[in-house]
Amino acid sequence: MWPDLIKKSKEGGLDAIETYVFWDSHEPARREYDFSGNLDLIRFLKTIQDEGLYAVLRIGPYVCAEWNYGYAVVFFVIFYLIEFQCIFFLILLIFIAQWVPCMVA
């Protein structure tokens, strides 16, 4: 699927492919990584390179509107809540509680 779409992108005049790297797909359990099959990031990047295009990777737990809550909150709760002794999460919740009403209003 990807080689055909990447080729069509180049034919359509694009010079770069931008994509998120979804952490929950590549790290389904804490410190257990999966880059096989459809998650093969290197193969995807080489396919882009073979077409002479640039790749822009957006890495990190935050993935904007593509995942609920940008996935950052879920990511930190699942993987790091215990390690950070809830401090980081609580600070994040304070900021979210202040920010979200401003965005919704």
PDB file of C-alpha atoms in Angstrom:
ATOM      1  CA  MET A   1       0.000   0.000   0.000  1.00  0.00           C
ATOM      2  CA  TRP A   2       2.646   2.556   1.009  1.00  0.00           C
ATOM      3  CA  PRO A   3       4.913   2.334  -2.042  1.00  0.00           C
ATOM      4  CA  ASP A   4       2.018   3.140  -4.369  1.00  0.00           C
ATOM      5  CA  LEU A   5       0.767   6.048  -2.259  1.00  0.00           C
ATOM      6  CA  ILE A   6       4.272   7.461  -1.836  1.00  0.00           C
ATOM      7  CA  LYS A   7       4.873   7.249  -5.580  1.00  0.00           C
ATOM      8  CA  LYS A   8       1.564   8.995  -6.280  1.00  0.00           C
ATOM      9  CA  SER A   9       2.499  11.678  -3.762  1.00  0.00           C
ATOM     10  CA  LYS A  10       5.690  12.402  -5.656  1.00  0.00           C
ATOM     11  CA  GLU A  11       3.848  12.416  -8.974  1.00  0.00           C
ATOM     12  CA  GLY A  12       1.414  14.882  -7.432  1.00  0.00           C
ATOM     13  CA  GLY A  13       4.232  17.290  -6.685  1.00  0.00           C
ATOM     14  CA  LEU A  14       4.973  16.643  -3.033  1.00  0.00           C
ATOM     15  CA  ASP A  15       8.572  16.672  -1.880  1.00  0.00           C
ATOM     16  CA  ALA A  16       8.066  15.373   1.671  1.00  0.00           C
ATOM     17  CA  ILE A  17       5.968  12.855   3.569  1.00  0.00           C
ATOM     18  CA  GLU A  18       5.063  13.783   7.131  1.00  0.00           C
ATOM     19  CA  THR A  19       3.913  11.212   9.647  1.00  0.00           C
ATOM     20  CA  TYR A  20       3.533  10.644  13.346  1.00  0.00           C
ATOM     21  CA  VAL A  21       5.320   7.761  15.002  1.00  0.00           C
ATOM     22  CA  PHE A  22       2.596   6.402  17.249  1.00  0.00           C
ATOM     23  CA  TRP A  23       4.260   5.247  20.421  1.00  0.00           C
ATOM     24  CA  ASP A  24       1.425   3.017  21.560  1.00  0.00           C
ATOM     25  CA  SER A  25       1.753   1.008  18.346  1.00  0.00           C
ATOM     26  CA  HIS A  26       5.517   0.653  18.617  1.00  0.00           C
ATOM     27  CA  GLU A  27       5.588   0.163  22.396  1.00  0.00           C
ATOM     28  CA  PRO A  28       2.506  -1.945  23.183  1.00  0.00           C
ATOM     29  CA  ALA A  29       3.875  -2.759  26.635  1.00  0.00           C
ATOM     30  CA  ARG A  30       6.394  -0.819  28.632  1.00  0.00           C
ATOM     31  CA  ARG A  31       9.893  -1.259  27.160  1.00  0.00           C
ATOM     32  CA  GLU A  32       8.673  -3.864  24.676  1.00  0.00           C
ATOM     33  CA  TYR A  33       9.132  -2.451  21.182  1.00  0.00           C
ATOM     34  CA  ASP A  34       7.653  -3.665  17.924  1.00  0.00           C
ATOM     35  CA  PHE A  35       8.932  -2.473  14.549  1.00  0.00           C
ATOM     36  CA  SER A  36       7.827  -5.492  12.532  1.00  0.00           C
ATOM     37  CA  GLY A  37       5.343  -5.835   9.668  1.00  0.00           C
ATOM     38  CA  ASN A  38       3.284  -2.693   9.157  1.00  0.00           C
ATOM     39  CA  LEU A  39       5.194  -1.054  12.013  1.00  0.00           C
ATOM     40  CA  ASP A  40       8.537  -1.305  10.164  1.00  0.00           C
ATOM     41  CA  LEU A  41       9.561   2.339  10.343  1.00  0.00           C
ATOM     42  CA  ILE A  42      12.910   1.809   8.598  1.00  0.00           C
ATOM     43  CA  ARG A  43      11.251   0.141   5.607  1.00  0.00           C
ATOM     44  CA  PHE A  44       8.746   2.998   5.429  1.00  0.00           C
ATOM     45  CA  LEU A  45      11.533   5.609   5.519  1.00  0.00           C
ATOM     46  CA  LYS A  46      13.564   3.766   2.883  1.00  0.00           C
ATOM     47  CA  THR A  47      10.502   3.628   0.632  1.00  0.00           C
ATOM     48  CA  ILE A  48      10.202   7.396   0.946  1.00  0.00           C
ATOM     49  CA  GLN A  49      13.922   7.817   0.291  1.00  0.00           C
ATOM     50  CA  ASP A  50      13.798   5.545  -2.762  1.00  0.00           C
ATOM     51  CA  GLU A  51      11.255   7.933  -4.308  1.00  0.00           C
ATOM     52  CA  GLY A  52      13.585  10.863  -3.658  1.00  0.00           C
ATOM     53  CA  LEU A  53      11.315  12.424  -1.050  1.00  0.00           C
ATOM     54  CA  TYR A  54      12.032  13.822   2.390  1.00  0.00           C
ATOM     55  CA  ALA A  55      10.520  12.335   5.550  1.00  0.00           C
ATOM     56  CA  VAL A  56       9.309  14.451   8.437  1.00  0.00           C
ATOM     57  CA  LEU A  57       8.796  12.362  11.562  1.00  0.00           C
ATOM     58  CA  ARG A  58       6.704  13.647  14.405  1.00  0.00           C
ATOM     59  CA  ILE A  59       7.836  11.544  17.337  1.00  0.00           C
ATOM     60  CA  GLY A  60       6.700  11.703  20.898  1.00  0.00           C
ATOM     61  CA  PRO A  61       3.720  10.619  22.876  1.00  0.00           C
ATOM     62  CA  TYR A  62       1.633  13.621  21.781  1.00  0.00           C
ATOM     63  CA  VAL A  63      -0.113  13.037  18.441  1.00  0.00           C
ATOM     64  CA  CYS A  64      -2.562  15.935  18.276  1.00  0.00           C
ATOM     65  CA  ALA A  65      -6.136  15.055  17.282  1.00  0.00           C
ATOM     66  CA  GLU A  66      -5.362  11.685  15.724  1.00  0.00           C
ATOM     67  CA  TRP A  67      -5.581   9.941  19.120  1.00  0.00           C
ATOM     68  CA  ASN A  68      -7.869  10.737  22.057  1.00  0.00           C
ATOM     69  CA  TYR A  69      -6.345  13.497  24.198  1.00  0.00           C
ATOM     70  CA  GLY A  70      -3.336  13.494  21.898  1.00  0.00           C
ATOM     71  CA  TYR A  71      -2.428  10.210  23.588  1.00  0.00           C
ATOM     72  CA  ALA A  72       0.025  12.037  25.897  1.00  0.00           C
ATOM     73  CA  VAL A  73      -2.175  11.726  28.967  1.00  0.00           C
ATOM     74  CA  VAL A  74      -2.902   8.058  28.325  1.00  0.00           C
ATOM     75  CA  PHE A  75       0.769   7.360  27.597  1.00  0.00           C
ATOM     76  CA  PHE A  76       1.996   8.916  30.823  1.00  0.00           C
ATOM     77  CA  VAL A  77      -0.695   7.244  32.907  1.00  0.00           C
ATOM     78  CA  ILE A  78      -0.032   3.801  31.474  1.00  0.00           C
ATOM     79  CA  PHE A  79       3.754   3.874  31.499  1.00  0.00           C
ATOM     80  CA  TYR A  80       5.027   6.434  33.963  1.00  0.00           C
ATOM     81  CA  LEU A  81       2.472   7.230  36.643  1.00  0.00           C
ATOM     82  CA  ILE A  82       4.111   4.993  39.210  1.00  0.00           C
ATOM     83  CA  GLU A  83       7.668   6.128  38.422  1.00  0.00           C
ATOM     84  CA  PHE A  84       6.851   9.814  38.682  1.00  0.00           C
ATOM     85  CA  GLN A  85       4.901   9.247  41.918  1.00  0.00           C
ATOM     86  CA  CYS A  86       1.915  11.035  40.375  1.00  0.00           C
ATOM     87  CA  ILE A  87       3.656  14.452  40.551  1.00  0.00           C
ATOM     88  CA  PHE A  88       4.138  14.906  36.832  1.00  0.00           C
ATOM     89  CA  PHE A  89       0.666  13.639  36.049  1.00  0.00           C
ATOM     90  CA  LEU A  90      -0.930  15.931  38.609  1.00  0.00           C
ATOM     91  CA  ILE A  91       0.925  18.941  37.222  1.00  0.00           C
ATOM     92  CA  LEU A  92      -0.186  17.952  33.725  1.00  0.00           C
ATOM     93  CA  LEU A  93      -3.787  17.656  34.898  1.00  0.00           C
ATOM     94  CA  ILE A  94      -3.615  21.117  36.457  1.00  0.00           C
ATOM     95  CA  PHE A  95      -2.472  22.612  33.174  1.00  0.00           C
ATOM     96  CA  ILE A  96      -5.112  20.691  31.238  1.00  0.00           C
ATOM     97  CA  ALA A  97      -7.814  21.797  33.658  1.00  0.00           C
ATOM     98  CA  GLN A  98      -6.800  25.407  33.089  1.00  0.00           C
ATOM     99  CA  TRP A  99      -6.331  25.132  29.327  1.00  0.00           C
ATOM    100  CA  VAL A 100      -9.292  23.052  28.151  1.00  0.00           C
ATOM    101  CA  PRO A 101     -12.020  25.441  29.375  1.00  0.00           C
ATOM    102  CA  CYS A 102     -10.301  28.257  27.502  1.00  0.00           C
ATOM    103  CA  MET A 103     -10.328  26.209  24.300  1.00  0.00           C
ATOM    104  CA  VAL A 104     -13.931  25.039  24.650  1.00  0.00           C
ATOM    105  CA  ALA A 105     -15.415  28.424  25.554  1.00  0.00           C
TER     106      ALA A 105
END
